[in-house]
Amino acid sequence: MSDSHLAELAQHAPGLRLSTEAGDLEAFGRDWTRRWTPAPLAIAWPTSIDEVQAIARWASAQAVALVPSGGRTGLSGGAVAAHGELVVSFARMNRILGFDPLDRTLTVQPGAILQTVQEAAREHGLIYPVDFAARGSCSIGGNIATNAGGIRVIRYGNTREWIAGIKLVTASGELLDLNRGLVKNSSGYDLRHLAIAAEGTLGMVVEATLRLTDPPPPSQVMLLALPALDALMPVFAACRRTLNLSAFEFFTDRALQHVLAHGARRPFDGDSPCYAVIEFDAADATQQDAALALFEHCLGEGWVVDGVISQSQAHAAELWRLREGVTESLAAHKPYKNDVSVRIAAVPAFLVEMQALLAREYPHFDVVWFGHIGDGNLHVNVLRPAGMDEAEFIAQCERVTRLLADALARHGGSISAEHGIGLVKKAYLQGTRSAAEIAIMRGLRRAFDPQGLLNPGKLFDPE
Ligand code: 2HG
Ligand code: ZN
């Protein structure tokens, strides 16, 4: 690809900001995985749908691969550009376009930051309920690309549930207006849902209409110390029965140690192997009493050894920080990440198998467990032992992931619950999706993008 090709793009889309500066190529060619060396052709910052269409038309004429790019907080390499692709950054298409009070929707550009969207919803007395730690830097386009989940899926579901419409630019530059905010639309294949979790391989999301909902009642947060991982599910079952849950999350003592080393305040005097963070409706004394009774019950059963309940919003935020701070506290270690899920009912049996597997395969590694156990979603971060070469470390982890993928297949689970397949997990896709499903997925990709120019190499290898 020569400079003259880029000059032609500039002609195609006059005013389009383009950069080939080393700092930009480095920053926009990678995500939080930090495993691949960025090597994009250039970065483009369109400011309109027209410009995105012009880029796509140019790319398909020149057979240039495109990598759509949001906040680059992804953990699966979905936004990595390491092979001379043009990165299409949506950083300058980040506006809130409109609010509709009757539909209760917010229409936004793909580069809108999640937190900005949440704040905009609140200004209208509503909420956009998808939420997670990267809220301050991840973009809605990226959330759609991975069907992002987060900490309140147990009540509100994943991103998919909140997408009323998507405008999608295909590889040939066609603009598709998918579902147009309709509540009811029984008119054949729902292409909007195909675009969600497609990791940018079917088209570039250039606008989204998001559903909003009523704010929840006042809540409280409870942090429970548990004697073992195996106590999590009995506690969850008890909470499910007696509380209106908005979150049920967990982390192990190893995770806590990293978060404490990162500046968080110790919640209990003693150490316990595992902790649960529970958020529940606590609008009145009856609901608060139910939470205390639940705590006593869990204590009596031996499922819990200590607990603390939030006394203020600041206190609740402090307790949340222990869970939400895990990823950042580990980032400097460049951990090997697993993001697996099974049906909630399958968690107890899967947990036993996974614990045995990881204890056997990683006897001397720092293995950090945390995640959204109430959704059946576990994160396991493995830290590289001091002195071990990075390539050797990844090779060892990949070998274990193969075993994990087999265990997941036996339990009917998924190798990627919410981070996407990207580059990191594509070798394991066939443990989660059948050969027939993958063949249909490839066929869909061909139908949307016959030349395979949109985010090639993500999700599956190019054909
Ligand atoms: C979370 O739940 C995120 O905190 C990140 O999905 C998980 O860092 C991870 O492995
Ligand atoms: Zn998560």
Short mmCIF file of C-alpha atoms in Angstrom, two decimals, residues 44-454:
data_model
loop_
_atom_site.label_atom_id
_atom_site.label_comp_id
_atom_site.label_asym_id
_atom_site.label_seq_id
_atom_site.Cartn_x
_atom_site.Cartn_y
_atom_site.Cartn_z
CA ALA A 44 -8.63 7.74 9.84
CA TRP A 45 -10.95 9.80 12.03
CA PRO A 46 -14.22 10.23 10.15
CA THR A 47 -16.72 12.76 11.48
CA SER A 48 -19.79 11.68 9.50
CA ILE A 49 -21.53 8.65 8.07
CA ASP A 50 -20.73 9.97 4.59
CA GLU A 51 -17.04 9.86 5.39
CA VAL A 52 -17.29 6.30 6.72
CA GLN A 53 -19.06 5.29 3.50
CA ALA A 54 -16.35 6.98 1.44
CA ILE A 55 -13.68 5.09 3.39
CA ALA A 56 -15.47 1.78 2.82
CA ARG A 57 -15.87 2.42 -0.92
CA TRP A 58 -12.20 3.32 -1.23
CA ALA A 59 -11.16 0.29 0.83
CA SER A 60 -13.21 -2.12 -1.23
CA ALA A 61 -11.87 -0.65 -4.50
CA GLN A 62 -8.28 -0.89 -3.26
CA ALA A 63 -8.76 -4.13 -1.27
CA VAL A 64 -7.54 -2.47 1.93
CA ALA A 65 -8.54 -4.06 5.22
CA LEU A 66 -10.33 -1.89 7.79
CA VAL A 67 -10.26 -2.13 11.57
CA PRO A 68 -13.14 -0.26 13.25
CA SER A 69 -11.89 1.24 16.47
CA GLY A 70 -13.56 2.59 19.62
CA GLY A 71 -12.08 3.08 23.10
CA ARG A 72 -9.63 0.17 22.56
CA THR A 73 -10.32 -1.21 26.03
CA GLY A 74 -11.02 -4.65 24.55
CA LEU A 75 -9.35 -7.69 26.07
CA SER A 76 -9.45 -10.07 23.09
CA GLY A 77 -7.50 -8.22 20.41
CA GLY A 78 -10.64 -7.30 18.46
CA ALA A 79 -9.35 -3.78 17.72
CA VAL A 80 -5.73 -4.72 17.02
CA ALA A 81 -4.31 -3.60 13.66
CA ALA A 82 -1.04 -5.43 13.08
CA HIS A 83 -1.09 -6.06 9.31
CA GLY A 84 -1.24 -2.80 7.39
CA GLU A 85 -4.96 -2.16 7.91
CA LEU A 86 -6.57 1.26 7.93
CA VAL A 87 -7.87 1.89 11.44
CA VAL A 88 -11.22 3.68 11.35
CA SER A 89 -11.36 5.44 14.70
CA PHE A 90 -14.76 6.67 15.84
CA ALA A 91 -13.21 8.99 18.42
CA ARG A 92 -14.55 12.05 16.56
CA MET A 93 -18.02 10.53 16.09
CA ASN A 94 -18.79 10.61 19.80
CA ARG A 95 -21.89 12.78 20.12
CA ILE A 96 -25.28 12.16 21.64
CA LEU A 97 -27.61 12.89 18.74
CA GLY A 98 -31.01 12.90 20.34
CA PHE A 99 -33.41 11.75 23.03
CA ASP A 100 -36.95 10.57 22.40
CA PRO A 101 -39.13 10.71 25.54
CA LEU A 102 -41.96 8.63 24.08
CA ASP A 103 -39.76 5.88 22.74
CA ARG A 104 -37.43 6.37 25.72
CA THR A 105 -34.40 6.08 23.48
CA LEU A 106 -31.12 7.88 23.06
CA THR A 107 -29.53 8.02 19.64
CA VAL A 108 -25.75 8.22 19.73
CA GLN A 109 -22.69 8.08 17.52
CA PRO A 110 -20.53 4.96 17.91
CA GLY A 111 -17.62 6.75 19.57
CA ALA A 112 -19.83 8.00 22.44
CA ILE A 113 -18.22 6.96 25.71
CA LEU A 114 -20.37 4.67 27.87
CA GLN A 115 -20.24 7.02 30.86
CA THR A 116 -21.32 9.98 28.72
CA VAL A 117 -24.30 7.92 27.55
CA GLN A 118 -25.17 6.97 31.14
CA GLU A 119 -25.00 10.63 32.19
CA ALA A 120 -27.12 11.75 29.23
CA ALA A 121 -29.77 9.18 30.16
CA ARG A 122 -29.80 10.43 33.76
CA GLU A 123 -30.33 14.01 32.59
CA HIS A 124 -33.64 12.77 31.21
CA GLY A 125 -34.57 10.96 34.44
CA LEU A 126 -33.80 7.52 32.97
CA ILE A 127 -30.84 5.15 32.93
CA TYR A 128 -28.82 3.25 30.36
CA PRO A 129 -28.16 0.24 32.56
CA VAL A 130 -25.18 -1.49 30.93
CA ASP A 131 -22.25 -0.78 33.24
CA PHE A 132 -18.70 -1.91 33.93
CA ALA A 133 -15.33 -0.63 35.08
CA ALA A 134 -14.15 0.63 31.66
CA ARG A 135 -17.20 2.97 31.47
CA GLY A 136 -15.01 6.08 31.37
CA SER A 137 -13.13 5.07 28.22
CA CYS A 138 -15.00 2.35 26.31
CA SER A 139 -17.30 3.37 23.46
CA ILE A 140 -20.82 2.28 22.57
CA GLY A 141 -19.61 1.00 19.19
CA GLY A 142 -17.15 -1.30 20.96
CA ASN A 143 -19.83 -2.37 23.45
CA ILE A 144 -22.03 -3.37 20.52
CA ALA A 145 -19.16 -5.13 18.75
CA THR A 146 -18.70 -7.47 21.73
CA ASN A 147 -22.23 -7.45 23.18
CA ALA A 148 -20.60 -6.16 26.34
CA GLY A 149 -22.02 -7.42 29.63
CA GLY A 150 -20.70 -6.07 32.91
CA ILE A 151 -21.81 -5.93 36.50
CA ARG A 152 -25.61 -5.61 36.22
CA VAL A 153 -26.37 -8.26 33.62
CA ILE A 154 -28.17 -10.25 36.28
CA ARG A 155 -30.93 -7.62 36.26
CA TYR A 156 -30.64 -5.90 32.89
CA GLY A 157 -29.00 -8.34 30.48
CA ASN A 158 -26.21 -7.59 28.00
CA THR A 159 -25.82 -4.70 25.54
CA ARG A 160 -27.96 -6.59 23.00
CA GLU A 161 -31.08 -6.05 25.12
CA TRP A 162 -30.69 -2.27 24.87
CA ILE A 163 -30.12 -1.77 21.16
CA ALA A 164 -33.26 -0.53 19.44
CA GLY A 165 -31.58 0.30 16.15
CA ILE A 166 -28.24 0.34 14.41
CA LYS A 167 -26.97 2.12 11.34
CA LEU A 168 -24.33 -0.06 9.74
CA VAL A 169 -21.94 0.72 6.90
CA THR A 170 -21.08 -2.45 5.01
CA ALA A 171 -17.77 -3.27 3.37
CA SER A 172 -19.01 -1.93 0.04
CA GLY A 173 -20.09 1.35 1.62
CA GLU A 174 -23.82 0.61 1.73
CA LEU A 175 -25.69 2.18 4.65
CA LEU A 176 -28.14 -0.18 6.39
CA ASP A 177 -30.69 1.29 8.80
CA LEU A 178 -31.46 -1.73 10.98
CA ASN A 179 -34.70 -1.91 12.99
CA ARG A 180 -35.05 1.90 13.17
CA GLY A 181 -36.00 1.90 16.87
CA LEU A 182 -39.06 -0.26 16.34
CA VAL A 183 -40.36 -2.12 19.37
CA LYS A 184 -42.14 -4.67 17.22
CA ASN A 185 -40.79 -5.72 13.87
CA SER A 186 -41.54 -9.22 12.68
CA SER A 187 -40.26 -8.87 9.14
CA GLY A 188 -37.64 -11.54 8.72
CA TYR A 189 -34.01 -11.79 9.76
CA ASP A 190 -33.01 -9.24 12.36
CA LEU A 191 -29.72 -7.99 10.92
CA ARG A 192 -29.35 -5.64 13.87
CA HIS A 193 -28.74 -8.63 16.11
CA LEU A 194 -26.23 -10.10 13.67
CA ALA A 195 -24.22 -6.90 13.87
CA ILE A 196 -24.13 -7.15 17.68
CA ALA A 197 -21.16 -9.26 18.87
CA ALA A 198 -19.87 -9.46 15.28
CA GLU A 199 -16.68 -7.67 16.34
CA GLY A 200 -16.83 -5.38 13.32
CA THR A 201 -16.67 -8.25 10.82
CA LEU A 202 -20.07 -7.60 9.24
CA GLY A 203 -20.08 -3.83 9.09
CA MET A 204 -19.13 -0.65 10.89
CA VAL A 205 -21.67 0.66 13.40
CA VAL A 206 -22.05 4.36 12.61
CA GLU A 207 -25.06 5.15 14.82
CA ALA A 208 -27.04 3.38 17.53
CA THR A 209 -30.41 3.95 19.13
CA LEU A 210 -30.32 2.80 22.73
CA ARG A 211 -33.27 1.90 24.93
CA LEU A 212 -33.39 3.51 28.36
CA THR A 213 -35.27 2.48 31.46
CA ASP A 214 -36.44 3.79 34.84
CA PRO A 215 -33.84 4.32 37.54
CA PRO A 216 -33.79 1.49 40.10
CA PRO A 217 -34.97 1.97 43.68
CA PRO A 218 -32.32 2.83 46.30
CA SER A 219 -29.89 -0.01 46.80
CA GLN A 220 -27.30 -1.26 49.25
CA VAL A 221 -24.09 -3.17 48.71
CA MET A 222 -23.02 -6.05 50.89
CA LEU A 223 -19.54 -7.55 50.87
CA LEU A 224 -19.39 -11.08 52.22
CA ALA A 225 -16.30 -13.07 53.14
CA LEU A 226 -16.63 -16.75 52.21
CA PRO A 227 -14.65 -19.74 53.45
CA ALA A 228 -14.28 -21.24 49.95
CA LEU A 229 -15.24 -20.72 46.31
CA ASP A 230 -17.72 -23.57 46.68
CA ALA A 231 -19.78 -21.48 49.11
CA LEU A 232 -20.57 -18.94 46.38
CA MET A 233 -23.46 -20.72 44.76
CA PRO A 234 -25.38 -21.58 47.97
CA VAL A 235 -25.06 -17.90 48.94
CA PHE A 236 -26.21 -16.89 45.46
CA ALA A 237 -29.22 -19.21 45.64
CA ALA A 238 -30.21 -17.76 49.03
CA CYS A 239 -29.80 -14.18 47.74
CA ARG A 240 -31.81 -14.95 44.62
CA ARG A 241 -34.67 -16.25 46.77
CA THR A 242 -34.84 -13.37 49.22
CA LEU A 243 -33.45 -10.18 47.63
CA ASN A 244 -34.08 -8.18 44.46
CA LEU A 245 -30.56 -8.43 43.13
CA SER A 246 -28.95 -5.99 40.73
CA ALA A 247 -25.48 -7.55 41.01
CA PHE A 248 -23.85 -10.67 42.39
CA GLU A 249 -20.11 -10.60 41.80
CA PHE A 250 -17.09 -12.28 43.33
CA PHE A 251 -13.33 -12.13 43.67
CA THR A 252 -10.76 -14.25 45.43
CA ASP A 253 -8.24 -13.27 48.05
CA ARG A 254 -5.50 -13.12 45.38
CA ALA A 255 -7.55 -10.46 43.58
CA LEU A 256 -8.07 -8.55 46.83
CA GLN A 257 -4.34 -8.53 47.54
CA HIS A 258 -3.66 -6.89 44.16
CA VAL A 259 -6.41 -4.30 44.63
CA LEU A 260 -5.15 -3.49 48.14
CA ALA A 261 -1.60 -3.11 46.80
CA HIS A 262 -3.13 -0.64 44.34
CA GLY A 263 -4.43 1.61 47.11
CA ALA A 264 -7.85 0.23 48.10
CA ARG A 265 -8.84 0.01 51.78
CA ARG A 266 -8.91 -3.40 53.49
CA PRO A 267 -12.54 -4.39 54.15
CA PHE A 268 -12.02 -6.94 56.97
CA ASP A 269 -9.34 -7.56 59.57
CA GLY A 270 -8.78 -11.16 58.59
CA ASP A 271 -8.29 -12.79 55.19
CA SER A 272 -10.78 -15.15 53.52
CA PRO A 273 -10.32 -17.21 50.36
CA CYS A 274 -13.19 -15.57 48.52
CA TYR A 275 -15.58 -12.59 48.61
CA ALA A 276 -18.99 -11.83 47.13
CA VAL A 277 -20.21 -8.31 46.27
CA ILE A 278 -23.97 -8.14 46.30
CA GLU A 279 -26.12 -5.19 45.28
CA PHE A 280 -29.82 -5.31 46.05
CA ASP A 281 -32.88 -3.08 46.34
CA ALA A 282 -33.08 -1.58 49.81
CA ALA A 283 -35.81 0.99 49.52
CA ASP A 284 -37.35 0.31 52.93
CA ALA A 285 -36.78 -1.35 56.30
CA THR A 286 -38.40 -4.62 55.14
CA GLN A 287 -35.85 -5.07 52.36
CA GLN A 288 -32.97 -4.04 54.62
CA ASP A 289 -34.12 -6.48 57.31
CA ALA A 290 -34.35 -9.24 54.68
CA ALA A 291 -30.70 -8.64 53.82
CA LEU A 292 -29.63 -8.87 57.46
CA ALA A 293 -31.68 -12.05 57.94
CA LEU A 294 -30.05 -13.49 54.85
CA PHE A 295 -26.61 -12.67 56.22
CA GLU A 296 -27.45 -14.41 59.53
CA HIS A 297 -28.74 -17.43 57.64
CA CYS A 298 -25.56 -17.70 55.54
CA LEU A 299 -23.45 -17.30 58.68
CA GLY A 300 -25.42 -20.08 60.39
CA GLU A 301 -24.95 -22.39 57.41
CA GLY A 302 -21.19 -21.75 57.42
CA TRP A 303 -21.27 -20.27 53.89
CA VAL A 304 -20.12 -16.88 55.12
CA VAL A 305 -17.59 -15.93 57.79
CA ASP A 306 -17.85 -12.14 57.81
CA GLY A 307 -19.74 -9.33 56.13
CA VAL A 308 -20.17 -5.61 55.79
CA ILE A 309 -23.13 -3.66 54.46
CA SER A 310 -22.86 -0.20 52.87
CA GLN A 311 -23.93 2.73 55.04
CA SER A 312 -23.75 5.42 52.37
CA GLN A 313 -23.25 5.81 48.65
CA ALA A 314 -19.57 6.55 49.24
CA HIS A 315 -19.26 3.37 51.27
CA ALA A 316 -21.01 1.39 48.52
CA ALA A 317 -18.57 2.85 45.97
CA GLU A 318 -15.66 1.84 48.18
CA LEU A 319 -16.92 -1.74 48.35
CA TRP A 320 -17.49 -1.79 44.57
CA ARG A 321 -13.95 -0.54 44.05
CA LEU A 322 -12.61 -3.80 45.51
CA ARG A 323 -14.27 -5.72 42.68
CA GLU A 324 -14.08 -3.18 39.88
CA GLY A 325 -10.44 -2.35 40.57
CA VAL A 326 -9.17 -5.87 39.85
CA THR A 327 -8.41 -5.47 36.12
CA GLU A 328 -6.53 -2.23 36.59
CA SER A 329 -4.58 -3.58 39.56
CA LEU A 330 -3.33 -6.44 37.37
CA ALA A 331 -2.76 -4.48 34.15
CA ALA A 332 0.98 -3.93 34.66
CA HIS A 333 1.44 -7.73 34.73
CA LYS A 334 -0.15 -8.14 31.26
CA PRO A 335 -2.08 -11.16 32.54
CA TYR A 336 -3.35 -13.99 30.38
CA LYS A 337 -7.12 -13.63 30.54
CA ASN A 338 -9.95 -16.12 30.52
CA ASP A 339 -13.57 -15.00 30.26
CA VAL A 340 -15.70 -18.11 30.37
CA SER A 341 -19.34 -18.84 31.03
CA VAL A 342 -21.66 -21.73 31.69
CA ARG A 343 -25.37 -21.82 32.46
CA ILE A 344 -25.95 -20.62 36.00
CA ALA A 345 -27.23 -24.05 37.00
CA ALA A 346 -24.01 -25.62 35.68
CA VAL A 347 -21.70 -23.34 37.71
CA PRO A 348 -21.27 -25.59 40.79
CA ALA A 349 -20.13 -28.64 38.79
CA PHE A 350 -18.03 -26.53 36.44
CA LEU A 351 -16.37 -24.69 39.33
CA VAL A 352 -15.21 -27.95 40.87
CA GLU A 353 -13.72 -29.10 37.57
CA MET A 354 -12.14 -25.75 36.75
CA GLN A 355 -10.56 -25.39 40.19
CA ALA A 356 -9.02 -28.85 39.92
CA LEU A 357 -7.80 -28.16 36.38
CA LEU A 358 -6.16 -24.83 37.19
CA ALA A 359 -4.62 -26.06 40.45
CA ARG A 360 -3.09 -28.95 38.54
CA GLU A 361 -1.91 -26.98 35.50
CA TYR A 362 -0.77 -23.77 37.15
CA PRO A 363 0.73 -24.99 40.45
CA HIS A 364 3.20 -22.10 40.80
CA PHE A 365 1.39 -19.30 39.00
CA ASP A 366 -0.53 -16.42 40.51
CA VAL A 367 -4.08 -17.26 39.36
CA VAL A 368 -6.64 -14.55 40.05
CA TRP A 369 -10.35 -15.41 39.95
CA PHE A 370 -13.15 -12.89 39.84
CA GLY A 371 -16.22 -12.02 37.84
CA HIS A 372 -19.94 -12.16 37.42
CA ILE A 373 -20.72 -15.46 39.04
CA GLY A 374 -24.42 -14.59 39.21
CA ASP A 375 -24.45 -14.71 35.40
CA GLY A 376 -22.33 -17.86 35.23
CA ASN A 377 -19.37 -15.76 34.00
CA LEU A 378 -15.90 -16.28 35.51
CA HIS A 379 -12.76 -14.27 34.80
CA VAL A 380 -9.48 -15.99 35.51
CA ASN A 381 -6.33 -13.91 35.06
CA VAL A 382 -3.03 -15.76 35.09
CA LEU A 383 0.11 -13.79 35.94
CA ARG A 384 3.48 -14.54 34.39
CA PRO A 385 5.95 -15.87 36.96
CA ALA A 386 9.03 -13.67 37.39
CA GLY A 387 11.77 -14.69 34.99
CA MET A 388 9.52 -16.63 32.59
CA ASP A 389 9.76 -15.58 28.95
CA GLU A 390 6.51 -14.03 27.63
CA ALA A 391 6.19 -16.33 24.60
CA GLU A 392 6.78 -19.37 26.79
CA PHE A 393 4.19 -18.09 29.29
CA ILE A 394 1.54 -17.59 26.59
CA ALA A 395 2.28 -21.03 25.13
CA GLN A 396 1.74 -22.63 28.55
CA CYS A 397 -1.50 -20.71 29.07
CA GLU A 398 -2.76 -21.65 25.60
CA ARG A 399 -2.20 -25.31 26.38
CA VAL A 400 -4.30 -24.94 29.53
CA THR A 401 -6.96 -22.97 27.64
CA ARG A 402 -7.34 -25.94 25.32
CA LEU A 403 -8.14 -28.12 28.35
CA LEU A 404 -10.46 -25.43 29.66
CA ALA A 405 -12.23 -25.26 26.29
CA ASP A 406 -12.78 -29.04 26.45
CA ALA A 407 -14.25 -28.71 29.95
CA LEU A 408 -16.48 -25.87 28.75
CA ALA A 409 -17.67 -27.95 25.82
CA ARG A 410 -18.62 -30.74 28.24
CA HIS A 411 -20.55 -28.27 30.41
CA GLY A 412 -22.18 -26.51 27.46
CA GLY A 413 -20.32 -23.25 28.15
CA SER A 414 -18.63 -20.47 26.19
CA ILE A 415 -14.96 -19.58 25.78
CA SER A 416 -15.93 -15.90 25.66
CA ALA A 417 -18.73 -14.62 27.85
CA GLU A 418 -18.40 -10.90 27.21
CA HIS A 419 -14.96 -9.93 25.85
CA GLY A 420 -15.37 -11.37 22.36
CA ILE A 421 -13.27 -13.85 20.40
CA GLY A 422 -11.00 -11.39 18.58
CA LEU A 423 -7.51 -12.77 18.08
CA VAL A 424 -7.14 -14.19 21.55
CA LYS A 425 -9.83 -16.86 21.56
CA LYS A 426 -10.35 -17.77 17.91
CA ALA A 427 -8.40 -21.02 18.19
CA TYR A 428 -11.03 -22.22 20.67
CA LEU A 429 -14.19 -21.12 18.88
CA GLN A 430 -15.01 -24.66 17.77
CA GLY A 431 -15.34 -25.76 21.42
CA THR A 432 -18.18 -23.28 21.84
CA ARG A 433 -19.79 -23.26 18.38
CA SER A 434 -20.50 -26.36 16.30
CA ALA A 435 -18.92 -26.85 12.87
CA ALA A 436 -22.33 -26.21 11.29
CA GLU A 437 -22.72 -22.95 13.20
CA ILE A 438 -19.25 -21.77 12.23
CA ALA A 439 -19.93 -22.59 8.58
CA ILE A 440 -23.09 -20.46 8.71
CA MET A 441 -21.21 -17.66 10.48
CA ARG A 442 -18.59 -17.72 7.72
CA GLY A 443 -21.35 -17.67 5.12
CA LEU A 444 -22.90 -14.61 6.75
CA ARG A 445 -19.54 -12.91 6.75
CA ARG A 446 -19.19 -13.60 3.02
CA ALA A 447 -22.68 -12.22 2.40
CA PHE A 448 -21.88 -8.95 4.21
CA ASP A 449 -18.23 -8.66 3.18
CA PRO A 450 -17.32 -10.81 0.15
CA GLN A 451 -13.71 -9.59 0.05
CA GLY A 452 -13.19 -10.16 3.79
CA LEU A 453 -11.95 -6.61 4.38
CA LEU A 454 -13.68 -5.80 7.66
#
